[in-house]
CSV table of C-alpha atoms in Angstrom, one decimal:
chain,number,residue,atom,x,y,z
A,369,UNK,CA,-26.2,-87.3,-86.7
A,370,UNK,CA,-22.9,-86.0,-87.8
A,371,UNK,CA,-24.9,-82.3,-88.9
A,372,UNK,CA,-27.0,-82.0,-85.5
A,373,UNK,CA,-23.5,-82.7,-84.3
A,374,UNK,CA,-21.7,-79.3,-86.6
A,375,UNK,CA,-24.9,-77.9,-85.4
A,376,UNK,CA,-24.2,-77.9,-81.6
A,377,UNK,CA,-20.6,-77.4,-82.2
A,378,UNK,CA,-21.6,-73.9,-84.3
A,379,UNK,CA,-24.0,-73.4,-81.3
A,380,UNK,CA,-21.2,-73.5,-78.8
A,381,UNK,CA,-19.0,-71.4,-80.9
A,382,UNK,CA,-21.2,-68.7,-80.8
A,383,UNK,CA,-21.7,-68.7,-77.0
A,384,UNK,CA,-17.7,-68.9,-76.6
A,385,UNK,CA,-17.2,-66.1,-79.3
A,386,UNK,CA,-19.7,-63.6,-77.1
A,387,UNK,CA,-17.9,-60.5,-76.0
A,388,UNK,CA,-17.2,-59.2,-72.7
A,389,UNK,CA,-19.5,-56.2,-73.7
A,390,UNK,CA,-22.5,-58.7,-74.6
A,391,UNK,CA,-22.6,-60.3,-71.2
A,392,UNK,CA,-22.5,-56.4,-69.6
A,393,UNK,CA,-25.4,-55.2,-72.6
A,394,UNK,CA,-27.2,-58.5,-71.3
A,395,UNK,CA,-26.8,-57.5,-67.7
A,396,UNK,CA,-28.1,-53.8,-68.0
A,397,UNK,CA,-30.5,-54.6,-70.7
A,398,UNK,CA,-31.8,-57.1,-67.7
A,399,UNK,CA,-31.5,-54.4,-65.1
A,400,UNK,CA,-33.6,-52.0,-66.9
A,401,UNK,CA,-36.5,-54.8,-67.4
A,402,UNK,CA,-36.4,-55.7,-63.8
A,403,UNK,CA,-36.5,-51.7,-62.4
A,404,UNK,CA,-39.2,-51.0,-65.3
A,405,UNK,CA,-41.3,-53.9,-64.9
A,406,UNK,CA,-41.3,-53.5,-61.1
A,407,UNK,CA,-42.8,-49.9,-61.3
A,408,UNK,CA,-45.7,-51.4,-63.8
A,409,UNK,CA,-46.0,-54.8,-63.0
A,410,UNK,CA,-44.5,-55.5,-60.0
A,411,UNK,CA,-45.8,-59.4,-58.9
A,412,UNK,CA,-45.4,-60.5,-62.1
A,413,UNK,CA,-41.8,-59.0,-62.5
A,414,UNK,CA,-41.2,-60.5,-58.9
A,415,UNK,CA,-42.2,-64.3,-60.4
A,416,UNK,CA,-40.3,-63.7,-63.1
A,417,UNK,CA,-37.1,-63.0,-61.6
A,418,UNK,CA,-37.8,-65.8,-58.8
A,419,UNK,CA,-38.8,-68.8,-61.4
A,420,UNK,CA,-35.5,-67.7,-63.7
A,421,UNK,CA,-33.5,-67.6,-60.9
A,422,UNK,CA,-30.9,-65.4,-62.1
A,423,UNK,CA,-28.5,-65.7,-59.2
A,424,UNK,CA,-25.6,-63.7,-60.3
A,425,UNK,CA,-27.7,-61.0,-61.7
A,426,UNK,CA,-29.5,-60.2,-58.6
A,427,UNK,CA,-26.3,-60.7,-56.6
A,428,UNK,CA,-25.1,-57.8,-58.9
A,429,UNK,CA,-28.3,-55.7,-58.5
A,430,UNK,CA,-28.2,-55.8,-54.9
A,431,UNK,CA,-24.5,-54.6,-54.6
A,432,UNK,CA,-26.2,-51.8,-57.1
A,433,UNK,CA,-28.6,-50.7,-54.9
A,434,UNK,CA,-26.5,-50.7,-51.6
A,435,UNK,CA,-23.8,-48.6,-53.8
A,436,UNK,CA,-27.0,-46.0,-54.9
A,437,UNK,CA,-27.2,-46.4,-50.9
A,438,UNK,CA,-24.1,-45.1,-50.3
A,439,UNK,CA,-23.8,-42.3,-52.9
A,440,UNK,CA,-26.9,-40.9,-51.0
A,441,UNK,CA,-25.4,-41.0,-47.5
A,442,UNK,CA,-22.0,-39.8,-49.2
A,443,UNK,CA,-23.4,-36.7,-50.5
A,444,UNK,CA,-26.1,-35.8,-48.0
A,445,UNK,CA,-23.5,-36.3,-45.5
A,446,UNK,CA,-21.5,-33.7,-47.8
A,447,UNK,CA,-24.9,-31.2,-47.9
A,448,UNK,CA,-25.3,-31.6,-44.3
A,449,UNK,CA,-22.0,-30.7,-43.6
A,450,UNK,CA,-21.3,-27.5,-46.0
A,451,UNK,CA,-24.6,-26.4,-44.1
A,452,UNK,CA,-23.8,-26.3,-40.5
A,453,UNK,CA,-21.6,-23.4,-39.6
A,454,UNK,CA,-19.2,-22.2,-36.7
A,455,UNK,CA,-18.6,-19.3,-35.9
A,456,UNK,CA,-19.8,-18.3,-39.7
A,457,UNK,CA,-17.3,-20.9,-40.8
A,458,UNK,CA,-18.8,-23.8,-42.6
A,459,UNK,CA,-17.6,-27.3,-40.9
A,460,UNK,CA,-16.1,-28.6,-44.3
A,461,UNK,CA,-13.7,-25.6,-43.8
A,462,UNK,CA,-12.0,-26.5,-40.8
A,463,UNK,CA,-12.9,-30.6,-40.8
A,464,UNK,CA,-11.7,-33.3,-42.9
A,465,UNK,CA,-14.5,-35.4,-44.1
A,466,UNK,CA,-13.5,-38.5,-45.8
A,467,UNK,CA,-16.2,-38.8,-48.1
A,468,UNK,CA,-15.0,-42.2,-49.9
A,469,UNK,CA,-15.0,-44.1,-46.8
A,470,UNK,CA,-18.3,-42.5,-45.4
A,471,UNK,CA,-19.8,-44.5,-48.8
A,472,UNK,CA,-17.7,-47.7,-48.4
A,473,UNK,CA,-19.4,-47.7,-44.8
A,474,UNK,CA,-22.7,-46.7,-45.8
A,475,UNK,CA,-22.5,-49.5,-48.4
A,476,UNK,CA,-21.3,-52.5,-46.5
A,477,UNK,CA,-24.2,-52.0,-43.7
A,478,UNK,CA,-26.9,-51.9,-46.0
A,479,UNK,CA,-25.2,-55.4,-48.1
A,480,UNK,CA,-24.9,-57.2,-44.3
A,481,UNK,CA,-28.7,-55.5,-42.8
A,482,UNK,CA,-30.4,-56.7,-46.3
A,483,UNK,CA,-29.3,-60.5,-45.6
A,484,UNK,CA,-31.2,-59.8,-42.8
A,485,UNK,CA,-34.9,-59.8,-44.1
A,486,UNK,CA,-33.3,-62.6,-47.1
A,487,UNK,CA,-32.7,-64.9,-44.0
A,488,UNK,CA,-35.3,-64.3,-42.5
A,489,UNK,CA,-37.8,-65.1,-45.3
A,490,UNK,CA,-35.6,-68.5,-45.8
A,491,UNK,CA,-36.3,-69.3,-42.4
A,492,UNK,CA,-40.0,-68.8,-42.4
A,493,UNK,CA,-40.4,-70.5,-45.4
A,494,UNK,CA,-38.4,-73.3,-43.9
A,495,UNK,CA,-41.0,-73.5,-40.8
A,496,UNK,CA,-43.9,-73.4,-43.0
A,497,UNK,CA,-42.6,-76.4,-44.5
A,498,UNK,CA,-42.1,-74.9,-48.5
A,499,UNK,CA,-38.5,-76.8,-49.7
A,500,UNK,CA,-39.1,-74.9,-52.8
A,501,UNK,CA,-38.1,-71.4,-51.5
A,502,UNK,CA,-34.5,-71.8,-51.2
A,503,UNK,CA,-31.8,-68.9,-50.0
A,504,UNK,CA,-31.1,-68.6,-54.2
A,505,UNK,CA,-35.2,-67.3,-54.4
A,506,UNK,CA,-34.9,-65.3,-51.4
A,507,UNK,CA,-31.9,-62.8,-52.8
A,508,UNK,CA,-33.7,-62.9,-56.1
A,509,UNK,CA,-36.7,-61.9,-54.0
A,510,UNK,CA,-35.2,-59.1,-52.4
A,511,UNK,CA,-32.9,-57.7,-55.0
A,512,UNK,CA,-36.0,-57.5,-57.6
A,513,UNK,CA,-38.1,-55.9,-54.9
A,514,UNK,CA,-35.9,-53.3,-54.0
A,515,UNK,CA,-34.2,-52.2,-57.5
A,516,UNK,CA,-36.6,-49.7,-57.7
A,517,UNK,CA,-34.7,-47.7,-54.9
A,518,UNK,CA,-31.9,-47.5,-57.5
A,519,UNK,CA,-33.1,-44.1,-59.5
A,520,UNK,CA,-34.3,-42.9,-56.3
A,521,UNK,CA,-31.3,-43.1,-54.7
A,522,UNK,CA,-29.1,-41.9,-57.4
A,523,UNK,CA,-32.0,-38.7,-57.8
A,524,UNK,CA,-31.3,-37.9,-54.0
A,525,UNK,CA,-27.3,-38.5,-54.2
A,526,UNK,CA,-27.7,-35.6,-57.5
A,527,UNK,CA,-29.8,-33.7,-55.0
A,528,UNK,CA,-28.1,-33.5,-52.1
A,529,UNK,CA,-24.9,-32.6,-54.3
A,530,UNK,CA,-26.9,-29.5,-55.7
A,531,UNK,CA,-28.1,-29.1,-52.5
A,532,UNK,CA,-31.6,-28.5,-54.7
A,533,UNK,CA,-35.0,-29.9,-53.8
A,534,UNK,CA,-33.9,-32.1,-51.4
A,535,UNK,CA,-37.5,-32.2,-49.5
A,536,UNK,CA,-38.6,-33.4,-52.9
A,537,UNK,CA,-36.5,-36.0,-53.1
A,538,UNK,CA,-37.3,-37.3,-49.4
A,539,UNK,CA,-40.8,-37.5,-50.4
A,540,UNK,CA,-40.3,-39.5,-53.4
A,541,UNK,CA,-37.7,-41.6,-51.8
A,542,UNK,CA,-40.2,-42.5,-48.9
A,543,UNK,CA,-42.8,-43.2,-51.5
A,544,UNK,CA,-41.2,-45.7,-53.2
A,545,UNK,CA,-39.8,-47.1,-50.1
A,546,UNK,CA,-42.7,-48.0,-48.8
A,547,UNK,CA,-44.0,-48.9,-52.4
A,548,UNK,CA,-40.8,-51.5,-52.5
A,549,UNK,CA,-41.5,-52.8,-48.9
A,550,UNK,CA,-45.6,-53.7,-49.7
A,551,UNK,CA,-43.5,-55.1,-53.3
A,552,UNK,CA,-41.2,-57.7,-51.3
A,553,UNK,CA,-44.3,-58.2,-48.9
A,554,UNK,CA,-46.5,-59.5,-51.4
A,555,UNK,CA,-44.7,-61.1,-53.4
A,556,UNK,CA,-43.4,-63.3,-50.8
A,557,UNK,CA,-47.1,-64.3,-50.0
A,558,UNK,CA,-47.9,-65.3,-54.1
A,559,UNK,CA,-44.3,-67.1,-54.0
A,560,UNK,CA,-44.3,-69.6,-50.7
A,561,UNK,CA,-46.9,-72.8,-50.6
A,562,UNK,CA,-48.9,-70.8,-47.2
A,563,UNK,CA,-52.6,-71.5,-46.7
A,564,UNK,CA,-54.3,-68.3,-46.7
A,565,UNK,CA,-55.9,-68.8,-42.8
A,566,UNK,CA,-51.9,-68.7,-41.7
A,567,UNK,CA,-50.8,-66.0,-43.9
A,568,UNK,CA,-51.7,-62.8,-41.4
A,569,UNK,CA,-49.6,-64.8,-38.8
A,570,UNK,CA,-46.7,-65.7,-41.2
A,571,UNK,CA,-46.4,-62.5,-42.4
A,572,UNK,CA,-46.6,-60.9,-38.5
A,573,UNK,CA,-43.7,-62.8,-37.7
A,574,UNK,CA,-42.0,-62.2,-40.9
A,575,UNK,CA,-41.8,-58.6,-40.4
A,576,UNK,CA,-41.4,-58.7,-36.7
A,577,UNK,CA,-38.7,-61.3,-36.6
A,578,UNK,CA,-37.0,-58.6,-39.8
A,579,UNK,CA,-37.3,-55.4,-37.7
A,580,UNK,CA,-36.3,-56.9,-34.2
A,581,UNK,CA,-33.1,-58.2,-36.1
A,582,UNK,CA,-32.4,-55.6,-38.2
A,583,UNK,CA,-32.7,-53.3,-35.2
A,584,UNK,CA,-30.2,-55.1,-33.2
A,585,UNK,CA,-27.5,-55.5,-36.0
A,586,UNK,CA,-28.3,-52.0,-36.6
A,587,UNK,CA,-27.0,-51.1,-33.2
A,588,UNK,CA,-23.8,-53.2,-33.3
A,589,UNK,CA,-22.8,-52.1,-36.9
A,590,UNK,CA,-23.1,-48.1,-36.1
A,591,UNK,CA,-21.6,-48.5,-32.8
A,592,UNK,CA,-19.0,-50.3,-34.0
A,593,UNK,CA,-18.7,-48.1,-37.1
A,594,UNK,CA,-18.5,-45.1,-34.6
A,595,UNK,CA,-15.9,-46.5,-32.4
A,596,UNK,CA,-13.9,-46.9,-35.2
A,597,UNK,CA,-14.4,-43.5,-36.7
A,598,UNK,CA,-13.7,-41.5,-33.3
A,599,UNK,CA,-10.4,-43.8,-32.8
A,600,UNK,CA,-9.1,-41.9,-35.3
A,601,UNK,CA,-9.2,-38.8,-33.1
A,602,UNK,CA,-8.2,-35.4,-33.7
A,603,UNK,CA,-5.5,-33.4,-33.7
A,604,UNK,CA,-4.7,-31.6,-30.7
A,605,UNK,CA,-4.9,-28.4,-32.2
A,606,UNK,CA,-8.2,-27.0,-31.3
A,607,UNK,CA,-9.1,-25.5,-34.8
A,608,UNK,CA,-7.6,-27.9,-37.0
A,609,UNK,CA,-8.9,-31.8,-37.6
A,610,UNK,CA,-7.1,-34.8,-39.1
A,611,UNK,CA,-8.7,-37.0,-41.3
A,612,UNK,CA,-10.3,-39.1,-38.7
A,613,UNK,CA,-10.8,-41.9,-40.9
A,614,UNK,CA,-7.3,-41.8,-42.4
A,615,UNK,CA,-7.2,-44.2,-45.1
């Protein structure tokens, strides 16, 4: 009794001595697996992550992906703007384009529209009677799912900074955007208990109940973000802008 007893003591020593850097090696290392195995096996990934139930890790992946979100709207914003001109001027010339909060916006509304489609698939799941798909399985769900937008988005966010092959980029990005949508799609059929005769109809309002929703937040979050940005204003001198977002 007394060495099983040094035993678990030397056990917990060893998980109190581990590092700062192991936990973030064991999160990336984690990460990697996830992306990887969701481009080669992506239902069985999908299971995976749902039945270990990784919270924090997929909380942390999804804040990922929103940020790889941003970077992209940040710097095609950026492209966009160094490519309209006036009066032969570039814009970026003679406007003020706060670039860092253009990415803390871009990243917030895709964090508060993906709750949207996690809800959503709580809800259902809750109709069709299956206690076992909790709100914990549906981030895990979503986060694994999407992860693979990750490199894609980072690939566009380099592209639209080198303002290089950005019509390449678009079509892999909508590639694997639809790739990750049939992803999450499936492999919330293999993981709630729904008879196969009601499955067409579950997954009908599934999506509908995710785009009608997502549509309408849409709508209040850039009108609201828009309000905000042109309350800002701009300086009465004709030729010459403020920061509009003035941070």
């Amino acid at each position: 009794m007394a060495l099983e007893a040094n035993e678990k003591e030397k056990k917990e020593d060893v998980k109190k001595t581990k590092t700062s850097g192991d936990v973030v090696k064991d999160i990336w290392d984690a990460f990697i697996n996830t992306i990887s195995g969701m481009y080669r096996r992506p239902i069985t990934t999908i299971k995976s992550e749902v039945n270990n139930l990784n919270t924090r890790n997929n909380i942390i992946m999804l804040f990922l992906i929103a940020l790889s979100f941003g970077l992209s709207m940040m710097t095609g914003f950026k492209s966009i703007s160094s490519s309209i001109f006036y009066y032969g001027v570039s814009i970026d010339n003679f406007v003020d384009i706060p670039y860092l909060k253009i990415l803390f916006y871009a990243t917030f509304i895709y964090v508060l529209i993906s709750f949207i489609p996690i809800l959503v698939s709580f809800v259902i799941a809750r109709v069709m009677k299956d206690e076992k798909f909790d709100f914990k399985k549906a981030i895990c769900l979503y986060s694994s799912s999407m992860s693979i937008l990750i490199p894609v988005n980072l690939l566009m966010a380099v592209l639209y900074g080198l303002n290089f092959l950005v019509w390449v980029g678009a079509i892999i990005l909508s590639i694997v955007s639809v790739m990750s949508f049939f992803n999450y799609i499936m492999g919330y059929i293999n993981l709630i208990n729904v008879k196969e005769d009601k499955q067409v109809g579950t997954l009908t309002a599934f999506i509908v109940s995710w785009v009608v929703v997502a549509f309408i937040v849409f709508c209040l979050i850039v009108g609201a973000t828009v309000s905000d940005l042109a309350d800002g204003g701009l300086d009465k001198e004709p030729t010459k802008y403020t920061d509009i977002f003035d941070w």
